[in-house]
PDB file of C-alpha atoms and ligand atoms in Angstrom:
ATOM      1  CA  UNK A1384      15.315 -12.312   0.504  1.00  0.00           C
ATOM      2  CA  UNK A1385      15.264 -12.543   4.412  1.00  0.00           C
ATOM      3  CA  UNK A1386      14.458  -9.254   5.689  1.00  0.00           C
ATOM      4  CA  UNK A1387      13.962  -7.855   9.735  1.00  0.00           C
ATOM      5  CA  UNK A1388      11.954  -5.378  10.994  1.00  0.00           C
ATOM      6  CA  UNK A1389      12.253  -4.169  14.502  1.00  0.00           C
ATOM      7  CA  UNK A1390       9.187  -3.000  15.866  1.00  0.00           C
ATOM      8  CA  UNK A1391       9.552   0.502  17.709  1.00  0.00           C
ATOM      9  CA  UNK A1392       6.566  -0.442  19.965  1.00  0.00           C
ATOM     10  CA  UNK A1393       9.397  -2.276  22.055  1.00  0.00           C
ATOM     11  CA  UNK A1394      11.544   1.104  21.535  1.00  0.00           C
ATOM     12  CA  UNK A1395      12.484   4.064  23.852  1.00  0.00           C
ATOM     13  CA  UNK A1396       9.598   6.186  23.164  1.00  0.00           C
ATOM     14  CA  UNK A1397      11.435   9.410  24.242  1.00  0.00           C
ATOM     15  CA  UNK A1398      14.359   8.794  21.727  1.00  0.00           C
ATOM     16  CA  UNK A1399      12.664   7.300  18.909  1.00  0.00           C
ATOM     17  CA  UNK A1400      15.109   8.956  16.281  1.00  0.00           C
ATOM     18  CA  UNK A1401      18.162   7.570  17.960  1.00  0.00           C
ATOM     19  CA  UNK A1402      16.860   4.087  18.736  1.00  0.00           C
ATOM     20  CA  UNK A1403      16.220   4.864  14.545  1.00  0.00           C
ATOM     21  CA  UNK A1404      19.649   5.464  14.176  1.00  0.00           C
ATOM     22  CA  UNK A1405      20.739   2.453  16.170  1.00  0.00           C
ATOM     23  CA  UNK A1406      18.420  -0.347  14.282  1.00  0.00           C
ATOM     24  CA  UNK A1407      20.046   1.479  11.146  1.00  0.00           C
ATOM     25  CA  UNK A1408      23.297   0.622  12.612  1.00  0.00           C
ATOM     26  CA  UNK A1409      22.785  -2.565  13.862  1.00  0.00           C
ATOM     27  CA  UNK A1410      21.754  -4.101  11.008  1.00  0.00           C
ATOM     28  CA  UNK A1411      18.086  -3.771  10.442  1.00  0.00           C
ATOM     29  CA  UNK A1412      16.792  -4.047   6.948  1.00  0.00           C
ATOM     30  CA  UNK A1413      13.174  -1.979   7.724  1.00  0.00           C
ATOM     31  CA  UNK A1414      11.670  -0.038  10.740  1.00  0.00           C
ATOM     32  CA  UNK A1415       8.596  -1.529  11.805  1.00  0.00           C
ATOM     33  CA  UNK A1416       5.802   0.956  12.884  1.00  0.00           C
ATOM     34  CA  UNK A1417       3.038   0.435  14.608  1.00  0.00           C
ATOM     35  CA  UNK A1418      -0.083   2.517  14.112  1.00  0.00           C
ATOM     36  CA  UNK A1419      -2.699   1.817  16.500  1.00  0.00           C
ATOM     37  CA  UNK A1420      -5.960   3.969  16.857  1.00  0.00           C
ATOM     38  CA  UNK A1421      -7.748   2.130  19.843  1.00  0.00           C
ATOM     39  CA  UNK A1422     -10.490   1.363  17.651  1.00  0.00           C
ATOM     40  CA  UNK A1423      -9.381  -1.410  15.263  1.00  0.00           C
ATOM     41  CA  UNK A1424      -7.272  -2.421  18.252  1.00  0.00           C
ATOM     42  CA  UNK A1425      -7.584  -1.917  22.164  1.00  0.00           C
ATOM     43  CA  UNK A1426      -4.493   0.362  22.114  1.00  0.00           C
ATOM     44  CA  UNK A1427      -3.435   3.236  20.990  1.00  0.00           C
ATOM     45  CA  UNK A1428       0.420   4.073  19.900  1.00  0.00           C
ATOM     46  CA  UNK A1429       1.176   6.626  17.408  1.00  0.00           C
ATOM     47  CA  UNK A1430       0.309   8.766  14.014  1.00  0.00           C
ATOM     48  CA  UNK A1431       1.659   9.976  10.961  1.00  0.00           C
ATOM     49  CA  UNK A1432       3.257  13.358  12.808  1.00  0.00           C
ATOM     50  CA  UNK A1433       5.489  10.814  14.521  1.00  0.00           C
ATOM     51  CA  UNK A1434       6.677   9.150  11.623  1.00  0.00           C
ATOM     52  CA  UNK A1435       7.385  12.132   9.839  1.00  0.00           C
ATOM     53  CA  UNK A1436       9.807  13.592  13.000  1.00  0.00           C
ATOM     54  CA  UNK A1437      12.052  10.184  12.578  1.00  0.00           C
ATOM     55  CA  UNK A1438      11.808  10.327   9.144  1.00  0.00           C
ATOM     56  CA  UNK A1439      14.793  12.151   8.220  1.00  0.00           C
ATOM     57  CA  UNK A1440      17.464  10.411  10.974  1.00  0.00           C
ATOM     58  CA  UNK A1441      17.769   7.178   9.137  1.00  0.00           C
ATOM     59  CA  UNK A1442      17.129   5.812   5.772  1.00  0.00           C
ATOM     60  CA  UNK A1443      15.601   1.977   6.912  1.00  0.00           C
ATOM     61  CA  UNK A1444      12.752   1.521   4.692  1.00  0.00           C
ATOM     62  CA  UNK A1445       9.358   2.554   6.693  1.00  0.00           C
ATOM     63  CA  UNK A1446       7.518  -0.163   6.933  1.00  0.00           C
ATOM     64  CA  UNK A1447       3.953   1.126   8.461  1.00  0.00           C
ATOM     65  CA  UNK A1448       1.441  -1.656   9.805  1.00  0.00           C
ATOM     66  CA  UNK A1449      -1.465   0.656  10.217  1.00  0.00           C
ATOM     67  CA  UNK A1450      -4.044  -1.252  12.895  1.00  0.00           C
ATOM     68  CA  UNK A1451      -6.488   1.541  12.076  1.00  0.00           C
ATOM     69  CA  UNK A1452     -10.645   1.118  11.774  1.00  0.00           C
ATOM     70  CA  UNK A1453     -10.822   3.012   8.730  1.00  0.00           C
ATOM     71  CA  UNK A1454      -7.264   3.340   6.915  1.00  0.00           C
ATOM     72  CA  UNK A1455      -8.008   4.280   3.432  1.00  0.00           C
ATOM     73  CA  UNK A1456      -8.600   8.291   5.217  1.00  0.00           C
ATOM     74  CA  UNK A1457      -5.308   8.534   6.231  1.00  0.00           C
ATOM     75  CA  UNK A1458      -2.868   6.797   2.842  1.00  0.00           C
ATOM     76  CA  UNK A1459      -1.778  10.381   2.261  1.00  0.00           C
ATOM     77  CA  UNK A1460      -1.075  10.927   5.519  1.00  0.00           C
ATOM     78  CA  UNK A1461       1.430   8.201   5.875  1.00  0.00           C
ATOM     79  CA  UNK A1462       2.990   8.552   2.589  1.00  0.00           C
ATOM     80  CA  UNK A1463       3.847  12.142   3.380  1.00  0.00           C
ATOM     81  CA  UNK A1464       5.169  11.260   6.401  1.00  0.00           C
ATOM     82  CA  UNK A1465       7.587   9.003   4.604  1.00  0.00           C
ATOM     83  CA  UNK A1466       5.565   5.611   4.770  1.00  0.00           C
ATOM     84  CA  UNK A1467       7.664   3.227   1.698  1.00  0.00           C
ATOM     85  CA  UNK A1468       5.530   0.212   2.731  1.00  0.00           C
ATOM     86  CA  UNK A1469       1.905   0.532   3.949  1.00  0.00           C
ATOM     87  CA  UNK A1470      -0.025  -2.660   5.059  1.00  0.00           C
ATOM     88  CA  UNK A1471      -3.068  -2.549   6.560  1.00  0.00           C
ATOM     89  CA  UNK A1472      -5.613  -4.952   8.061  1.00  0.00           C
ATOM     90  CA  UNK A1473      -7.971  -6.971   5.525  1.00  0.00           C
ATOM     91  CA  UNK A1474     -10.694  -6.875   8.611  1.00  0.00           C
ATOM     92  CA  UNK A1475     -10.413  -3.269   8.714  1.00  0.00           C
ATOM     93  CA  UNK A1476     -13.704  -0.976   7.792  1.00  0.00           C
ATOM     94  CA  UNK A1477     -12.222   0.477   4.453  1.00  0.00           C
ATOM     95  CA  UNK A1478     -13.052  -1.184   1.453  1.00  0.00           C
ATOM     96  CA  UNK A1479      -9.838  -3.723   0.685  1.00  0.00           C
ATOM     97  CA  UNK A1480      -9.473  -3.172  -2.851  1.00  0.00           C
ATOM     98  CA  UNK A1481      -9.625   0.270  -2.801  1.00  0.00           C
ATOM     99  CA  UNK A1482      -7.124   0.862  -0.470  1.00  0.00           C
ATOM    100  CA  UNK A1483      -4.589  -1.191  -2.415  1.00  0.00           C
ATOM    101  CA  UNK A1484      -5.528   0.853  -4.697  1.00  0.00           C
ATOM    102  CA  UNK A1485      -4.574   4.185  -3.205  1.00  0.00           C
ATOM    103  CA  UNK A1486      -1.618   2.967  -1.361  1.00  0.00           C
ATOM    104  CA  UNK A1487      -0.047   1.744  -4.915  1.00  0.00           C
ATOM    105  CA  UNK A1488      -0.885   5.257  -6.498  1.00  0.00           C
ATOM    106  CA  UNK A1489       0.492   7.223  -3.643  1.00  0.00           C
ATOM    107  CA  UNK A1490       4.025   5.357  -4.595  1.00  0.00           C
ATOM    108  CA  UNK A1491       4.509   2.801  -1.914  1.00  0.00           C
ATOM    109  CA  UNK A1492       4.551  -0.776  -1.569  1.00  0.00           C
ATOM    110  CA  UNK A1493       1.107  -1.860  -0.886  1.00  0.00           C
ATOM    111  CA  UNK A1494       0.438  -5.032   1.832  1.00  0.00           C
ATOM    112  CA  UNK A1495      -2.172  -6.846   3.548  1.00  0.00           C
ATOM    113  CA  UNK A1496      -2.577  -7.984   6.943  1.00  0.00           C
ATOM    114  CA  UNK A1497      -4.295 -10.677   8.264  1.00  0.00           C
ATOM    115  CA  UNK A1498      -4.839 -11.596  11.928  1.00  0.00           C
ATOM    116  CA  UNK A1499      -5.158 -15.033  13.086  1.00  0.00           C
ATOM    117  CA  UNK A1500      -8.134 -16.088  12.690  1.00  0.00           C
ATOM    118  CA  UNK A1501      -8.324 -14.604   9.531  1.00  0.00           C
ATOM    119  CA  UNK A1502      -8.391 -16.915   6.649  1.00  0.00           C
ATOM    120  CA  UNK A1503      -5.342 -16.664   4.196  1.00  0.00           C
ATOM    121  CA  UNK A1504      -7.717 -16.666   0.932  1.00  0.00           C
ATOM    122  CA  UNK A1505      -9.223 -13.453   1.756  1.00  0.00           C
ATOM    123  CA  UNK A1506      -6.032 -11.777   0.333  1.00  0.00           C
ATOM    124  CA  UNK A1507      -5.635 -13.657  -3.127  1.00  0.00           C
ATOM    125  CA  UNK A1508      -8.004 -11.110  -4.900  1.00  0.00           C
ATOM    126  CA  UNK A1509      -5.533  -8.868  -4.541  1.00  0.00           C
ATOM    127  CA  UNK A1510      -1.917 -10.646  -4.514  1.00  0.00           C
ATOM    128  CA  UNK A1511      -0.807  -9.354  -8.223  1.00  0.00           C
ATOM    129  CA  UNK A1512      -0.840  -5.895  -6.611  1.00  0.00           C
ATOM    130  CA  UNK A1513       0.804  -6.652  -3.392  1.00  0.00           C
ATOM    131  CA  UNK A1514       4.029  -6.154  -2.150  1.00  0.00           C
ATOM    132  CA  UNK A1515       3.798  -7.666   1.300  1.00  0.00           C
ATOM    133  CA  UNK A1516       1.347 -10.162   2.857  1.00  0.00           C
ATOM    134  CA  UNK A1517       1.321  -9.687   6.754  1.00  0.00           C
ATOM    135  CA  UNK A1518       0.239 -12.927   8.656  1.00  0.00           C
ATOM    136  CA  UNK A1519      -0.258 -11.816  12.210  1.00  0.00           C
ATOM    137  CA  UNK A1520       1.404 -14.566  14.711  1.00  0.00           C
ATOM    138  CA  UNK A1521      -0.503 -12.933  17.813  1.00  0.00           C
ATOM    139  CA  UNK A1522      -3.586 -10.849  17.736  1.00  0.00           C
ATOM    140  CA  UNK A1523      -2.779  -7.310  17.034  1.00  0.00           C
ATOM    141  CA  UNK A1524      -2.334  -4.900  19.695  1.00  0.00           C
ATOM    142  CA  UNK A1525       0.744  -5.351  22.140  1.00  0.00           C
ATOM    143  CA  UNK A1526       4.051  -6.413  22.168  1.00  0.00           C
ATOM    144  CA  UNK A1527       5.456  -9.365  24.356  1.00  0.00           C
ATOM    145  CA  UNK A1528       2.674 -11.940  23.467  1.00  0.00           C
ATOM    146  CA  UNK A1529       3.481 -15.352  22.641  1.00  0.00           C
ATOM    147  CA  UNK A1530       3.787 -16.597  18.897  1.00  0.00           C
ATOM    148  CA  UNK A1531       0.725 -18.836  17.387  1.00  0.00           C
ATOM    149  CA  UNK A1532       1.962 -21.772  15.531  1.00  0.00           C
ATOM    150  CA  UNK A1533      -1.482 -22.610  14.684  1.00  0.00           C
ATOM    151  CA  UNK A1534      -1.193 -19.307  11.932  1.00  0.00           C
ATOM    152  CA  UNK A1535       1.673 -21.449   9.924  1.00  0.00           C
ATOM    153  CA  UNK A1536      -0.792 -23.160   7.484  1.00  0.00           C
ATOM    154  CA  UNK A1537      -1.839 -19.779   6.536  1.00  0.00           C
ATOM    155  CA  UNK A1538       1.473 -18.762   5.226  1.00  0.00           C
ATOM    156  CA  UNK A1539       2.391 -22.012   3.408  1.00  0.00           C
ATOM    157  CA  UNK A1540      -0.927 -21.656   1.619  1.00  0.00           C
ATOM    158  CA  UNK A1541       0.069 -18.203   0.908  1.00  0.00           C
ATOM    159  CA  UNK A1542       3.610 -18.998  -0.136  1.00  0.00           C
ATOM    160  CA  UNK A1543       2.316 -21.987  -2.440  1.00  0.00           C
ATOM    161  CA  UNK A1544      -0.324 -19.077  -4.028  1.00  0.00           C
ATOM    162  CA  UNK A1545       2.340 -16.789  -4.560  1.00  0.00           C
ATOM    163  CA  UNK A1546       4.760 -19.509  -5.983  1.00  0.00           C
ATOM    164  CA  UNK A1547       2.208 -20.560  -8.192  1.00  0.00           C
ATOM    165  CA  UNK A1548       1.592 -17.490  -9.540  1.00  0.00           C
ATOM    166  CA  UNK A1549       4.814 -16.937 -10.335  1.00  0.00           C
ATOM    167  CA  UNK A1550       4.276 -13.078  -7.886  1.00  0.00           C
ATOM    168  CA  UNK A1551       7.436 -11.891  -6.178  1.00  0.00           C
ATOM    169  CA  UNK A1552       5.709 -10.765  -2.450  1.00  0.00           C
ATOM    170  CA  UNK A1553       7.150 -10.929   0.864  1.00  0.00           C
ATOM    171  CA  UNK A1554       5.150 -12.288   3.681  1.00  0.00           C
ATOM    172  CA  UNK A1555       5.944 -11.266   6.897  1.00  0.00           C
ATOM    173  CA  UNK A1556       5.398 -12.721  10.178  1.00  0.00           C
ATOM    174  CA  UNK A1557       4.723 -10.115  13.190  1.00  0.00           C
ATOM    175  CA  UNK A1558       4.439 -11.242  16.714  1.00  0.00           C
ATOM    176  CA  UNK A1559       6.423 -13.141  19.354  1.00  0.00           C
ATOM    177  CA  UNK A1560       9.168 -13.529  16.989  1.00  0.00           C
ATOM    178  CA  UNK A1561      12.435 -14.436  18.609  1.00  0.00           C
ATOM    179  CA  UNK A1562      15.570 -17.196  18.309  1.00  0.00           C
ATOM    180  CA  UNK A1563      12.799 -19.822  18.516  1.00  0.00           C
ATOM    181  CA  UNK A1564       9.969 -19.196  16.483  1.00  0.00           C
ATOM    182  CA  UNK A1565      11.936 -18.042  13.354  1.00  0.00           C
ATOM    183  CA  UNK A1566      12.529 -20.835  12.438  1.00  0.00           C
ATOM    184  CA  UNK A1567       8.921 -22.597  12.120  1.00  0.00           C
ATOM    185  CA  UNK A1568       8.149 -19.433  10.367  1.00  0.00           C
ATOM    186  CA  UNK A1569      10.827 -19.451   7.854  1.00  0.00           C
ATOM    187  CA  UNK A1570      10.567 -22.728   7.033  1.00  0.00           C
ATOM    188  CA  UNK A1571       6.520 -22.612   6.575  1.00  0.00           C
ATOM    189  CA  UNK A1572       7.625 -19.828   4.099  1.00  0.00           C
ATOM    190  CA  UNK A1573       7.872 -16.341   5.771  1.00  0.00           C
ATOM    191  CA  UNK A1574      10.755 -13.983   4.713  1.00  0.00           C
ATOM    192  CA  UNK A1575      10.141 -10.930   6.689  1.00  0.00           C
ATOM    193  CA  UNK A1576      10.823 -11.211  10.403  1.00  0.00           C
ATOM    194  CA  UNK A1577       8.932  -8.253  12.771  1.00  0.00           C
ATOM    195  CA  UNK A1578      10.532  -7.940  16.316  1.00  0.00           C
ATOM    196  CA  UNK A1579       9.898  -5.686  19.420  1.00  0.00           C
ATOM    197  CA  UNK A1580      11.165  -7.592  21.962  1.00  0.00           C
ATOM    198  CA  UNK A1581      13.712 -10.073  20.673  1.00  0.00           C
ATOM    199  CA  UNK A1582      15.468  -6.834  19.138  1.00  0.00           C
ATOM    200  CA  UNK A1583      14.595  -3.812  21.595  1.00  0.00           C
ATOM    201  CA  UNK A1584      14.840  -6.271  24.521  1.00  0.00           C
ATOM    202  CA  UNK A1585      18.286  -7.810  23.938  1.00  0.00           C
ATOM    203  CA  UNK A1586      21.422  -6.375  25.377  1.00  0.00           C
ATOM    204  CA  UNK A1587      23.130  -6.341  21.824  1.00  0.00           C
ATOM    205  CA  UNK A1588      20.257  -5.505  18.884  1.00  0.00           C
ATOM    206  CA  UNK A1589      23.396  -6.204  16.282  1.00  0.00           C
ATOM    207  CA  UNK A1590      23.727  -9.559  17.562  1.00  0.00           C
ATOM    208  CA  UNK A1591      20.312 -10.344  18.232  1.00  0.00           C
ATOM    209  CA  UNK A1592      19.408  -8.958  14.227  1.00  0.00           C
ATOM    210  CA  UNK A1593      21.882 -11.352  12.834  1.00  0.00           C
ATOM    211  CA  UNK A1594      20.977 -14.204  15.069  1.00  0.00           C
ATOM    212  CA  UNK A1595      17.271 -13.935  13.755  1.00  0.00           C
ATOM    213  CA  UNK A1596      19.137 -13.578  10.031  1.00  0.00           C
ATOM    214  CA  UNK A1597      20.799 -16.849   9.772  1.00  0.00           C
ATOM    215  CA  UNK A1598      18.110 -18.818  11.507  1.00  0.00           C
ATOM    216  CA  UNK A1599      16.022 -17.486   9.103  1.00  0.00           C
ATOM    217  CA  UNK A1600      18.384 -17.889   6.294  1.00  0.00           C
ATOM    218  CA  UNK A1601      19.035 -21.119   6.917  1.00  0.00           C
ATOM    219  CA  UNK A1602      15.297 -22.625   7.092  1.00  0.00           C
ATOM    220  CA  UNK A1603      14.005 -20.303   4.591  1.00  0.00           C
ATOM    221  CA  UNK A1604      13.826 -22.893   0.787  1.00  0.00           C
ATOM    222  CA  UNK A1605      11.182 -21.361  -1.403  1.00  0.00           C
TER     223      UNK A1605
HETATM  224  C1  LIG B2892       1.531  -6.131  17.733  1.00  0.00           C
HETATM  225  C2  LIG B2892       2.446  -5.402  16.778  1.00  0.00           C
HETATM  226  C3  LIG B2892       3.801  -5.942  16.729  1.00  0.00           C
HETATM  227  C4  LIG B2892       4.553  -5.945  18.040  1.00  0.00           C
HETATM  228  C5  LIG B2892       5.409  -7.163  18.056  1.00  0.00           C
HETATM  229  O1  LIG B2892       0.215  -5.859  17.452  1.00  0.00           O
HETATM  230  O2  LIG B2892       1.912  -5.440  15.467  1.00  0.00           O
HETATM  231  O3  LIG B2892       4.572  -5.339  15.696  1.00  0.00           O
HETATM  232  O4  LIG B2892       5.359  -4.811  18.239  1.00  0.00           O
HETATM  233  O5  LIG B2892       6.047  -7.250  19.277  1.00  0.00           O
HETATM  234  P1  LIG B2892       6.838  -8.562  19.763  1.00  0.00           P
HETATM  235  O6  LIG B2892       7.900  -8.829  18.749  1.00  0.00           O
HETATM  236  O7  LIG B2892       7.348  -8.151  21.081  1.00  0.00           O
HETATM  237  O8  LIG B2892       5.817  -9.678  19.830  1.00  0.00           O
HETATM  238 ZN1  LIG B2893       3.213  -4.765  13.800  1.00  0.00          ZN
END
């Protein structure tokens, strides 16, 4: 099922609940947070104490794409805060197996991200416990950048794994996602659409959310 995720990074930092409320009300299926520790990544965002203070304005699924060195520390952390999904970064320092591990006993979904020059095959160890594969479409960090086509391969190889399988997992695409580029990823077999700027940035979010819907919907066939 096509799903979209607004990423706060592109949000109003000093109203984060009621930009919340308003991707709640215009449509959005999750709330994409970014959690960046200038470590893993060359920026630095937000924590768990931040996710916790929007937690109770809206009931969007959390969906929490830690870019953290070393996230099997903080798992609690975010699933007190109100975390449902957790995916975190394949290249990170924590061991990858574990952390699955610990994110699927805390009670959330579990997923893995991968950033682009990351090969997809690193994450089939671990599909039959995954909720959510995350192929990065940029390299993580900021917002704005422009979407790498190039990282397509990697999700129909990941779609064709999964299919095989027989495994019900998302795989969401995160990065210079807009009007354009959802459609090269739906089609190479993506179903969950992250975006900052093609949601935050648009006059009308509701408009823009269902625009990215039945582009995706229609080019999605897996
Ligand atoms: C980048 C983040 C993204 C970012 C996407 O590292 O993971 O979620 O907010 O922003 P846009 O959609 O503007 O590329
Ligand atoms: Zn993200």
């Amino acid at each position: 099922m096509i799903k979209i995720s607004p990423s706060v990074l592109a949000s109003d930092f000093s109203a984060l609940g009621a930009e919340s409320i308003r991707m709640e009300k215009s449509g959005a299926d999750y709330l994409h947070l970014d959690v960046m520790d200038g470590r893993f990544v060359p920026n630095i965002t937000f924590g768990a104490p931040v996710i916790k203070s929007i937690r109770n304005k809206t009931s969007l699924v959390f969906d929490v794409h830690l870019m953290i060195d070393e996230p099997l520390k903080y798992i609690e952390d975010f699933k007190k805060a109100g975390a449902d999904i957790i995916t975190f970064h394949a290249e990170s320092s924590s061991p990858v197996g574990e952390t699955v591990d610990k994110i699927v006993e805390s009670g959330c979904k579990a997923g893995i991200s991968i950033k682009p020059n990351t090969a997809a095959e690193v994450v089939f160890p671990y599909l039959d416990k995954l909720s959510m594969v995350l192929v990065m479409t940029v390299e993580p960090g900021f917002g704005g950048q422009s979407f790498m086509p190039e990282t397509m391969e990697k999700i129909k190889t990941l779609r064709a794994e999964i299919n095989r399988r027989g495994l019900d997992i998302d795989i969401q695409v995160d990065g210079g996602i807009n009007e354009k580029t959802v459609e090269p990823a739906a089609s190479a077999g993506a179903n969950v659409f992250v975006a900052g700027s093609a949601v935050f940035g648009a006059d009308d979010a509701s408009a823009a959310i269902s625009t990215l819907r039945s582009l995706a919907e229609k080019s999605f066939s897996f």
